[in-house]
Structure formats: structure tokens, C-alpha cells
Coordinates of C-alpha atoms in Angstrom, one line a residue:
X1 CA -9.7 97.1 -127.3
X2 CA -6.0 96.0 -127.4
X3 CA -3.8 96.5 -124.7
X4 CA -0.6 97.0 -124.5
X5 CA 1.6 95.0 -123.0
X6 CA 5.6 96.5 -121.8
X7 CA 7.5 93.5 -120.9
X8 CA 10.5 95.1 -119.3
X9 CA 8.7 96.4 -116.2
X10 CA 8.1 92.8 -115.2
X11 CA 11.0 90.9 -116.1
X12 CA 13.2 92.6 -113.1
X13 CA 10.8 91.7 -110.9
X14 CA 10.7 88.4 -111.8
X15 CA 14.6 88.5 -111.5
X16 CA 14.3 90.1 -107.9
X17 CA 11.9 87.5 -106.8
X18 CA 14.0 84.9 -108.1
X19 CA 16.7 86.4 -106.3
X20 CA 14.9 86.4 -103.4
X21 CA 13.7 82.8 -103.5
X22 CA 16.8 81.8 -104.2
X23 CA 18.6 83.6 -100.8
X24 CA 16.0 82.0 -98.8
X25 CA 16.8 78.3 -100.1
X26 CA 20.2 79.0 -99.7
X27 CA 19.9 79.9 -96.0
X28 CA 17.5 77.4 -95.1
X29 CA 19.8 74.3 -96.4
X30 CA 22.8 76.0 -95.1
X31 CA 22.9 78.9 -92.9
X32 CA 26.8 79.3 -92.6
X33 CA 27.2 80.2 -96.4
X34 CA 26.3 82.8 -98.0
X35 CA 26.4 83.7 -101.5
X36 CA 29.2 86.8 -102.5
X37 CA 29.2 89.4 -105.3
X38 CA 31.2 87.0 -107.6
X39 CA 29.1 84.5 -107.7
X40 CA 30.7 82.2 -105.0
X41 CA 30.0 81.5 -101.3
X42 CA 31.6 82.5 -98.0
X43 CA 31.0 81.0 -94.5
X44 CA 30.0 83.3 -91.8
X45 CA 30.3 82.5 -87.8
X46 CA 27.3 80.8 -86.3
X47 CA 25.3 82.3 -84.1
X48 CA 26.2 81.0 -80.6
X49 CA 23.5 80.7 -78.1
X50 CA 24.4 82.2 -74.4
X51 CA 25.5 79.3 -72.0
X52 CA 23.4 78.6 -68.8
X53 CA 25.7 78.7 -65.7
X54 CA 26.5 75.6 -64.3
X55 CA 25.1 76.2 -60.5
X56 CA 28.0 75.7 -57.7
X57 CA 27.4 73.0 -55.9
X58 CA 26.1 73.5 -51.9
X59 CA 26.8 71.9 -48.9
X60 CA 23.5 71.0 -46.8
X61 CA 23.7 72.4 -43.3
X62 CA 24.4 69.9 -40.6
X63 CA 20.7 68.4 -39.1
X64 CA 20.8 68.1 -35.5
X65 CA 18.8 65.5 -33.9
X66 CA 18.4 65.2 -30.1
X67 CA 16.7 63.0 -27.7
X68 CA 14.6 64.6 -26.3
X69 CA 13.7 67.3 -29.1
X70 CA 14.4 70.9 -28.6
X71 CA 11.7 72.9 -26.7
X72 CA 10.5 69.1 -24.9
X73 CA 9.0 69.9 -21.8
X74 CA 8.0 67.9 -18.7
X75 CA 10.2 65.2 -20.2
X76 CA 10.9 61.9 -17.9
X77 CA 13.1 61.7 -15.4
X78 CA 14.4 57.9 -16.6
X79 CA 15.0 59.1 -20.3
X80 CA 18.1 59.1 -21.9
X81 CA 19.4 61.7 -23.6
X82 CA 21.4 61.4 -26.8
X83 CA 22.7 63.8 -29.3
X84 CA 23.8 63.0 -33.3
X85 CA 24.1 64.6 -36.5
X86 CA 23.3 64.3 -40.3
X87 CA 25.0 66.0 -43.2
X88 CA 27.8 66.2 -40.9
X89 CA 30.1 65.0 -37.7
X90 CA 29.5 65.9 -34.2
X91 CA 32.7 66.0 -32.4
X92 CA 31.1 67.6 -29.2
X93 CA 28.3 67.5 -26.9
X94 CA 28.0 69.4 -23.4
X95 CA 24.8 68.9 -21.6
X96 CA 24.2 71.0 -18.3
X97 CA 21.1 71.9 -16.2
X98 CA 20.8 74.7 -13.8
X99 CA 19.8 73.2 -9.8
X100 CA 16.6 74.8 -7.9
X101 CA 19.5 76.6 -5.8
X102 CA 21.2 78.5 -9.2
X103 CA 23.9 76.2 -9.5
X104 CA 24.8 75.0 -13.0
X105 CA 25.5 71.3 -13.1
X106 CA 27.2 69.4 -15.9
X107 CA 26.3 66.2 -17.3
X108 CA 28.9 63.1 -17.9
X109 CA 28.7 61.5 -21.2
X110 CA 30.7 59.9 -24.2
X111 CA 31.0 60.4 -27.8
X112 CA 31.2 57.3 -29.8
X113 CA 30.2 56.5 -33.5
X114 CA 29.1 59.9 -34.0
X115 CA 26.0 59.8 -31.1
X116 CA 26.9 61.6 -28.0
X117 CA 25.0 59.6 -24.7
X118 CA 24.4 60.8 -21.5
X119 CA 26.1 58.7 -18.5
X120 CA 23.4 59.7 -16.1
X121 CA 19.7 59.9 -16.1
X122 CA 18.1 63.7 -15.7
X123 CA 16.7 65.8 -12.3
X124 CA 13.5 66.6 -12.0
X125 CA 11.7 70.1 -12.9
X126 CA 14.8 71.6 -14.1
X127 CA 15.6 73.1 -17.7
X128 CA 19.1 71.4 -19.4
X129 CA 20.9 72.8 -22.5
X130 CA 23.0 70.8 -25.0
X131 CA 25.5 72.9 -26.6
X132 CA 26.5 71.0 -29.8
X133 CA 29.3 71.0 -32.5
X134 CA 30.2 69.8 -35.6
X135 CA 31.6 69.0 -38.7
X136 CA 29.5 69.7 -42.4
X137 CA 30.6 67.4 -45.4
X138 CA 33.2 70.9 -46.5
X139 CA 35.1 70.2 -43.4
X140 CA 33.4 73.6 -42.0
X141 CA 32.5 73.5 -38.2
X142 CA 28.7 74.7 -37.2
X143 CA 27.3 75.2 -33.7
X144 CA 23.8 74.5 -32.2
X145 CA 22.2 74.9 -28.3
X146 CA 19.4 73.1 -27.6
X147 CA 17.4 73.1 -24.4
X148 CA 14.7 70.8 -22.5
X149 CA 12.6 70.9 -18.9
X150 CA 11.9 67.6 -16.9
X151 CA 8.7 67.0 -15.2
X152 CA 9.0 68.0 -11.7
X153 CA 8.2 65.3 -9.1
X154 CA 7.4 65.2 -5.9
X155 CA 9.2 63.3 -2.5
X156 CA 6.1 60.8 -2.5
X157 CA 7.1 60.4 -6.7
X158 CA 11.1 60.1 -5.8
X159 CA 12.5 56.9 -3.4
X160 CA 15.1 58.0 -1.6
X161 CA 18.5 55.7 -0.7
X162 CA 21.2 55.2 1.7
X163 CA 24.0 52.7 1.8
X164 CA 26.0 51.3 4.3
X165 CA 28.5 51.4 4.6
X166 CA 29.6 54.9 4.3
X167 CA 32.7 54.8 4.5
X168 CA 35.9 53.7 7.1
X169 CA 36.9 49.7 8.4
X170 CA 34.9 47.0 8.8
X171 CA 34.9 43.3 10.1
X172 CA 35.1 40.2 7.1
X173 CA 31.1 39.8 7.6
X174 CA 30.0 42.6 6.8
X175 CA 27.3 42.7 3.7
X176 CA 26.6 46.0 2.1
X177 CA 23.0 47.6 3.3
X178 CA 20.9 49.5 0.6
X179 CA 17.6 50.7 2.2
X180 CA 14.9 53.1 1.0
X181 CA 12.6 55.0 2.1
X182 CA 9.7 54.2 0.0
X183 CA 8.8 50.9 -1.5
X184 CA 11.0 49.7 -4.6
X185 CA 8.1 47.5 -6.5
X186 CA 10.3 47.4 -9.8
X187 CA 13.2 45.8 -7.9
X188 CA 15.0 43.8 -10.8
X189 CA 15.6 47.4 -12.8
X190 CA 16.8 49.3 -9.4
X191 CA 19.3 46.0 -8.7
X192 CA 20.3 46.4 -12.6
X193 CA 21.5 49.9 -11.0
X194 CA 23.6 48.7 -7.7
X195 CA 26.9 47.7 -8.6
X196 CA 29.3 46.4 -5.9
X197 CA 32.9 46.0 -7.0
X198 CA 36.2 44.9 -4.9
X199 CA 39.5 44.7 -5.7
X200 CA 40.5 41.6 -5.4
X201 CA 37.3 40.4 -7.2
X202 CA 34.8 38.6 -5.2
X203 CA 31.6 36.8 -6.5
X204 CA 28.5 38.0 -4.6
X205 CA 24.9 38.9 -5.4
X206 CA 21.9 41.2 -4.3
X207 CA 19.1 39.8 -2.0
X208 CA 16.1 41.4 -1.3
X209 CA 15.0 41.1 2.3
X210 CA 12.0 42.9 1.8
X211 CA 10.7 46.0 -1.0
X212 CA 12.5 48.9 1.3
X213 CA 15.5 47.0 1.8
X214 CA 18.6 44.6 -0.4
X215 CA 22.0 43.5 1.0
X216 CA 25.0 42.4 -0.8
X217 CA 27.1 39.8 0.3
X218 CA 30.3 37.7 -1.5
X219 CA 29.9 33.9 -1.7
X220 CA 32.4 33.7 1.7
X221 CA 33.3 35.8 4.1
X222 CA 35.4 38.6 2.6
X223 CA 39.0 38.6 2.2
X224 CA 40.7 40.7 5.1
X225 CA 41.7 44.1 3.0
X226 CA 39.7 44.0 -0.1
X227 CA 38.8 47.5 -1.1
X228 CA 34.5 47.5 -1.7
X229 CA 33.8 50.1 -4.2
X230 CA 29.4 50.7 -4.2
X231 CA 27.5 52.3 -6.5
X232 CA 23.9 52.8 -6.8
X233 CA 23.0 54.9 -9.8
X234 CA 19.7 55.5 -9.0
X235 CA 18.6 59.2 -10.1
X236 CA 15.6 58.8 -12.3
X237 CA 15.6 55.4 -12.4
X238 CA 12.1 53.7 -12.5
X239 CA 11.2 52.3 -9.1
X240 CA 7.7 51.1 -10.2
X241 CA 4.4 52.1 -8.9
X242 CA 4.9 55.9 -10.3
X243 CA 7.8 56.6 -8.1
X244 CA 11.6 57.2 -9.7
X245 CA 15.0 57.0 -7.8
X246 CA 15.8 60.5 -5.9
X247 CA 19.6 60.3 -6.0
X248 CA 22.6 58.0 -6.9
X249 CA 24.7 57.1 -4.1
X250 CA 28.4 55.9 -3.8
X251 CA 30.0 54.2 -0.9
X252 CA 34.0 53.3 -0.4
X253 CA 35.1 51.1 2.6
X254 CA 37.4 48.6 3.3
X255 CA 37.9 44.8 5.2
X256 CA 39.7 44.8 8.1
X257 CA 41.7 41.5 9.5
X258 CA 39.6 38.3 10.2
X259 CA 38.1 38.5 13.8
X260 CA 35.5 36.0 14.0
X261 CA 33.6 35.2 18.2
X262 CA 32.8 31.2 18.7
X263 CA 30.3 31.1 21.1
X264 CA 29.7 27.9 22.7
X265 CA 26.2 27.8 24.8
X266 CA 26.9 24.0 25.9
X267 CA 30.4 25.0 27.3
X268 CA 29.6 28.3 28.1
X269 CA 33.0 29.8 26.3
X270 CA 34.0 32.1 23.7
X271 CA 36.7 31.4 21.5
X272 CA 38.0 34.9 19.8
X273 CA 39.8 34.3 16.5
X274 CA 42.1 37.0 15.3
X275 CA 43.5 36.5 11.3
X276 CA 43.0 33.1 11.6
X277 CA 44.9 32.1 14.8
X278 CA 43.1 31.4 18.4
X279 CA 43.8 35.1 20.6
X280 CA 41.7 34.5 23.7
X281 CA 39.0 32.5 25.1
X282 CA 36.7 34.5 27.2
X283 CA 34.3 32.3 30.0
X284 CA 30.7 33.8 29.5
X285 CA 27.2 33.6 30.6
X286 CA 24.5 33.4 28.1
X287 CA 20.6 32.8 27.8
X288 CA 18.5 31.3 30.4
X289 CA 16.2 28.8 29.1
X290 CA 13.2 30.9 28.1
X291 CA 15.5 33.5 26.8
X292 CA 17.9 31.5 25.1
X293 CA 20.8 33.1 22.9
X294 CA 20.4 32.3 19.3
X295 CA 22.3 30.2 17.1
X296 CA 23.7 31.1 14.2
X297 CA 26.0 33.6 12.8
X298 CA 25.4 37.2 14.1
X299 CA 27.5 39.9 13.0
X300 CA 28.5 43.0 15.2
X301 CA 26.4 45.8 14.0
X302 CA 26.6 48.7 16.8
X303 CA 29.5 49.2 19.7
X304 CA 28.1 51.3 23.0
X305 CA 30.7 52.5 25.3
X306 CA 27.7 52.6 27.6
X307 CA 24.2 51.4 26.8
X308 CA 21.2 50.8 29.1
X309 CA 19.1 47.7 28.8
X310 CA 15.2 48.0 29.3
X311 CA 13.3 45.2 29.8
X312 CA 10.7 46.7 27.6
X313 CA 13.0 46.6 24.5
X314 CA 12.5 42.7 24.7
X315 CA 8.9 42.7 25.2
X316 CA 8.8 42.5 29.1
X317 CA 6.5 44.9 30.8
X318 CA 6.3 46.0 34.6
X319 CA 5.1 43.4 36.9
X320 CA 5.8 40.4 34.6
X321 CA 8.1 37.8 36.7
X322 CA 11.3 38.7 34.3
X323 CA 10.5 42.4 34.2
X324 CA 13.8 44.0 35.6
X325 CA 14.2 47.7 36.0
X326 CA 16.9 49.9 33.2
X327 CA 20.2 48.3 33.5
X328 CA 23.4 50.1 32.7
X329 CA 26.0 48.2 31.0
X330 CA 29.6 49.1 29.5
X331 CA 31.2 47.8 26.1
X332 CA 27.8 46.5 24.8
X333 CA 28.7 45.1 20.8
X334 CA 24.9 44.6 19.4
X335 CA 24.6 41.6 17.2
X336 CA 20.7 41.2 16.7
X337 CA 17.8 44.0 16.3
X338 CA 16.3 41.7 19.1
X339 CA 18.7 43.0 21.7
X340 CA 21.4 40.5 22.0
X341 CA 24.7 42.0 23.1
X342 CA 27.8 40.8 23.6
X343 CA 28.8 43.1 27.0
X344 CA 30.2 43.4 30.3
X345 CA 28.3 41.8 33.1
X346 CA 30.2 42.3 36.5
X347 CA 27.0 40.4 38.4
X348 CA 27.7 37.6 36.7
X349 CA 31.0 36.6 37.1
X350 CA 30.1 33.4 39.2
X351 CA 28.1 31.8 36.9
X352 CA 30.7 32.9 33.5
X353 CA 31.8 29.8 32.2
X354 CA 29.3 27.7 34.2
X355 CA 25.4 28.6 33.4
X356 CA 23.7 30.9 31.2
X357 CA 21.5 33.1 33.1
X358 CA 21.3 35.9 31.0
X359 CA 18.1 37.3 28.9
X360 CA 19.7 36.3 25.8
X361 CA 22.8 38.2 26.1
X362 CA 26.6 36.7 26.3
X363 CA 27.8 38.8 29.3
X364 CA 31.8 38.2 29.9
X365 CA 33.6 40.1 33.1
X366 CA 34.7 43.6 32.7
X367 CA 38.6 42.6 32.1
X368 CA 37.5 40.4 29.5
X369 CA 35.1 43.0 28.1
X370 CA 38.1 45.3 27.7
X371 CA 39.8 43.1 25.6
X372 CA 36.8 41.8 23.5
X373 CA 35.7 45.6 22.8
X374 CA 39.0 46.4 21.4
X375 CA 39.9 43.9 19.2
X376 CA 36.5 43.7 17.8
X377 CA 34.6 45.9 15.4
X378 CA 31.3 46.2 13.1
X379 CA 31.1 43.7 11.0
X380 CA 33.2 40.8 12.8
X381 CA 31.9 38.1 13.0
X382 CA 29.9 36.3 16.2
X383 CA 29.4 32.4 15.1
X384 CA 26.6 30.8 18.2
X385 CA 26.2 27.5 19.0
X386 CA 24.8 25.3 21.4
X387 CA 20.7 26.5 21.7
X388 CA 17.7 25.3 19.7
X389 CA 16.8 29.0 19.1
X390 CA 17.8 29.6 15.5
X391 CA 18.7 33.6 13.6
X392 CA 16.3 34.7 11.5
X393 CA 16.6 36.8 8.5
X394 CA 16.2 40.3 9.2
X395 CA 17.0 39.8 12.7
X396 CA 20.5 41.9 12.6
X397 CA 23.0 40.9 9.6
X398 CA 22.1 37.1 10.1
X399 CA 22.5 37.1 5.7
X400 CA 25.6 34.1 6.5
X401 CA 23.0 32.0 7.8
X402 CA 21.6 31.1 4.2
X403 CA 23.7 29.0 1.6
X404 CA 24.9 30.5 -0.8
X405 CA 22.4 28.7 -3.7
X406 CA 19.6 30.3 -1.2
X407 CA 21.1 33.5 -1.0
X408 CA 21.5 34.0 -4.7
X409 CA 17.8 33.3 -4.7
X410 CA 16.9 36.4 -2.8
X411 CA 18.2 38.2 -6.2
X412 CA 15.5 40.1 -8.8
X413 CA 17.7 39.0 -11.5

């Protein structure tokens, strides 16, 4: 059977397909040209993707870091407290803690290379806040508050100080007194704490006459009207042993003129020197062998108007043969814990300037007592010769007795 065959129904679809082919060579070897009705080409606009946004760029926020972190509690009493920053500047720090009695308290500190320290070490069993601010990388200023509690202590956890002096005149002997009323047992970290200045300057050093108590003195006497600046910054400081310092404590006094007492046993004077120069020599009575006056350099440590003497303040009791009942004495300068007084002694007026016949006392007559009490104060000096008895340390203020090599010994640096 012969079939038939019609060519032009194929032939334009050949054509179309052709054409077709033909469109999608052209657009896959170049996709901005296009063919046009004449037979030529035109180029069309790419198509353009959407651009991504470039993000803007942000500054971190400033990073606060504190010692001790926020929220710490029972924090030491001897820690230091610091404040810095990163991604940022801190241009100021203000520490404060609120006392058991409702007081708020501020704390002393600097600011130096970006890190804000605290001057003073922290109170126990209270809360403190740091209110901080700085500086991000934009220039922008940001705030923080922070807060903290201490561990609370107890008195038998804190040592409590004094220093003498307090305050006012005293004589060219006179060494400054730190005592405590517990024991110190880390002694070389509380003397890293006691600072003595004077203006002028003076070289001195610490030394430790037992773990409750330390005296200061320069290398010599001091110069009449230096001005003795003391401060021991003991709050929280270590002590050793579990125990912290209770408080800081500072002291201002100043030297009065050179008055130093030569007491002569052998010759039974006294020779008062006043800024140098010989003022008065005073006939006097002192210890009877047995109870002879010591030798050595004394310093005047308590003036009496009045004082009474009891023989059981030396050791004597009733019915031993130098047992003597309370004697009453004016213008009584104490110069050892002992009891040896420089005073008036009216009874012994006969044997002034001849015999000592005292219990260890320099007894002078009540004209020269006058004088002698009013041109003398505490911490003058009293320098005793003549007796076999020697000061020991402790014994009074008898620190001049030492050399100053010995003395510097004494020292827990």
C-alpha cells in the first residue's frame, strides 16, 4: 500500500525548530545580544543581581572588670580593690560602703593607666558599691555600679592600735609608741604599714620590743622643732595568726627645745641642760645601796602634780625592814615603769648633795622641784650615772640605751 507523503507540513517545522535551536545557541554564547527582525543583533541590559547590604559596623560595649567581681561576698578584709575597663576608657571610679551605724563612707583612690586602685584596705561585714564610668572606642560615655560585702570579723579576728603620741609638745627623747592589743605575729607586713615622717628628715627605724608592742626612734636625739607626722595604715591589714588590723591610726606632734637631766650618783648632782647651754644644777639624793638608781638614759614619761608612793608598787610588803607606809609626794616626773621618779623630797634635804638614801628615786628640795617641774616635760631627757645598776629595755623609754646598729636590729625588715 503506498502512502502518501505531503512534504510541506513538515518543512515549517523543521524551520521553527531550527529557529528555535538557533535562539537558544545564541543566548547561551552571548546573553546580551539578541537577534532583531532584520536579521541583525541588538544588546539588551544585563540582568543585575540585588546587592547585599554592607552591615554598619558596631561598637562593642565597654567590659568592666573589678576586683573583687560583682555580687562577691564575704570578701577579705586585706584585698585590694581595683577597677579597669576593655573596649573602652574609664575616667572614673567611686567606691563607698555604708557603716553598721547608716553612714555612707567613701573610699580614697587614684586613676592611673586606665585601672582605678583603692588607697585603703576594706571594713569588715559591710556591703561597698563602685559606681563606674567610661569611654567606648565611639568616644560615647557608658555607666556601671557594681557592689560587694566583706566578711565580717570579730574583736578576737581584728588587733586593735594606739599610738603615742597623740598629739601636743614633747621632749628631744621621745620615740614614737605603737602598742596593740592583741598579738601582731606577722610583724614585718604590719611595720611595712607604720610610717613615721618629720620634717626636717630624720633617719630612724622600727623596733619591736615585744609582739604587742614597736617604738620608733631617729638615729640621735631629735632635732628641737621637727614636726613628726605618724601613720599606721592598718585597717585590714594581715596581722598573722587569723587576726587583721582594726583601724588605721594617725598621730601629729612636735619637738620641743633640748632639755636633757645629768644625773651624777658619785657626786650626788644634777646638771639641767636647757638648748644646749647649763641652766641649773640641782643637789639631790638618790638610791641607797640595795635600791640603787639606775644608769642609763631614762626619758620622762608621766608628770604628777601629786603622786603617792607605796612601797608595794616596788615589791615591798608590810613588815619587811624597808616596807614604809603610802608616801605623798609633789612634782613627781616618772622616768622608769619600775617607779623611779624624779620628785620633791622635803625629808631629805640634809643628805641632797651628800648621800643617796632614797629607794631609787632622785629626790631634790621643793624650791628646786619647782624649777625642775617647769622646765621639764615628757619626753626630755634624764641621762644617770654613777651606779652599777644598768636600764633595761622595756623598763620605761630606756630605747637610747641601745646603739644604733642594735636598735636597727630590733626591726622586722
Amino acid at each position: 500500500m503506498r502512502v502518501k507523503v505531503t512534504i510541506r507540513s513538515v518543512r515549517p517545522a523543521l524551520v521553527a525548530v531550527l529557529a528555535v535551536v538557533g535562539l537558544t545557541t545564541v543566548t547561551a554564547c552571548s546573553p546580551d545580544v539578541l537577534p532583531t527582525a532584520d536579521g541583525g543583533s541588538a544588546r539588551t541590559s544585563a540582568s543585575t543581581p540585588k546587592a547585599t547590604p554592607t552591615p554598619t559596623p558596631t561598637t562593642p560595649p565597654v567590659t568592666w572588670v573589678t576586683t573583687p567581681s560583682p555580687g562577691a561576698e564575704g570578701v577579705a578584709v586585706d584585698t585590694t580593690v581595683s577597677a579597669k575597663t576593655r573596649n573602652g576608657t574609664l575616667t572614673k571610679a567611686a567606691l563607698s560602703y555604708v557603716s553598721k551605724k547608716g553612714v555612707e563612707v567613701p573610699v580614697d583612690g587614684w586613676l592611673e593607666s586606665g585601672t582605678w586602685t583603692a588607697s585603703d584596705l576594706l571594713e569588715p561585714g559591710v556591703q561597698y558599691t563602685f559606681e563606674l564610668t567610661a569611654k567606648n572606642d565611639d568616644g560615647e560615655t557608658e555607666r556601671a555600679k557594681r557592689s560587694f560585702t566583706t566578711a565580717d570579723l570579730t574583736l578576737d579576728d581584728q588587733v586593735w592600735t594606739k599610738v603615742y603620741p597623740s598629739g601636743g609638745t614633747v621632749g628631744i627623747g621621745m620615740p614614737v609608741i605603737a602598742t596593740f592589743d592583741l598579738p601582731v605575729v606577722d610583724k614585718a607586713t604590719f611595720e611595712k604599714h607604720m610610717v613615721v615622717t618629720s620634717t626636717p628628715k630624720q633617719t630612724g627605724s622600727w623596733y619591736w620590743l615585744s609582739d604587742r608592742e614597736a617604738h620608733w626612734r631617729p638615729k640621735a636625739y631629735w632635732r628641737p622643732g621637727t614636726q613628726v607626722h605618724v601613720e599606721a595604715n592598718l585597717n585590714g591589714v594581715p596581722a598573722g595568726g587569723g587576726r587583721w588590723g582594726e583601724q588605721s591610726v594617725v598621730s601629729d606632734f612636735t619637738i620641743g627645745r633640748s632639755v636633757v637631766a645629768k644625773v651624777n650618783l658619785d657626786t650626788h648632782l644634777m646638771d639641767v641642760y636647757i638648748s644646749g647651754q647649763k641652766a641649773r644644777t640641782v643637789p639631790i639624793s638618790g638610791g641607797r645601796p640595795g635600791w640603787e638608781t639606775r644608769s642609763g638614759i631614762k626619758v620622762i614619761m608621766e608628770k604628777f602634780t601629786n603622786f603617792t608612793m607605796k612601797a608595794e608598787s616596788i615589791g615591798l610588803k608590810e613588815g619587811d625592814k624597808d616596807y614604809y607606809e603610802d608616801v605623798k609626794v609633789k612634782r613627781a616626773l616618772r622616768i622608769t615603769h619600775s617607779g623611779e621618779f624624779l620628785h620633791s623630797a622635803p625629808w631629805s634635804v640634809s643628805q641632797q648633795g651628800k648621800d643617796n638614801v632614797s629607794h631609787g628615786c632622785t629626790g631634790m628640795s621643793d624650791a628646786d622641784s619647782i624649777w625642775v617641774y617647769d622646765q621639764m616635760r615628757i619626753g626630755d631627757v634624764v641621762e644617770t650615772v654613777g651606779s652599777e645598776k644598768p636600764m633595761t629595755m622595756g623598763n620605761g623609754y630606756a630605747d637610747w640605751n641601745l646603739s644604733w646598729t642594735t636598735w636597727k636590729q630590733g626591726s622586722a625588715l
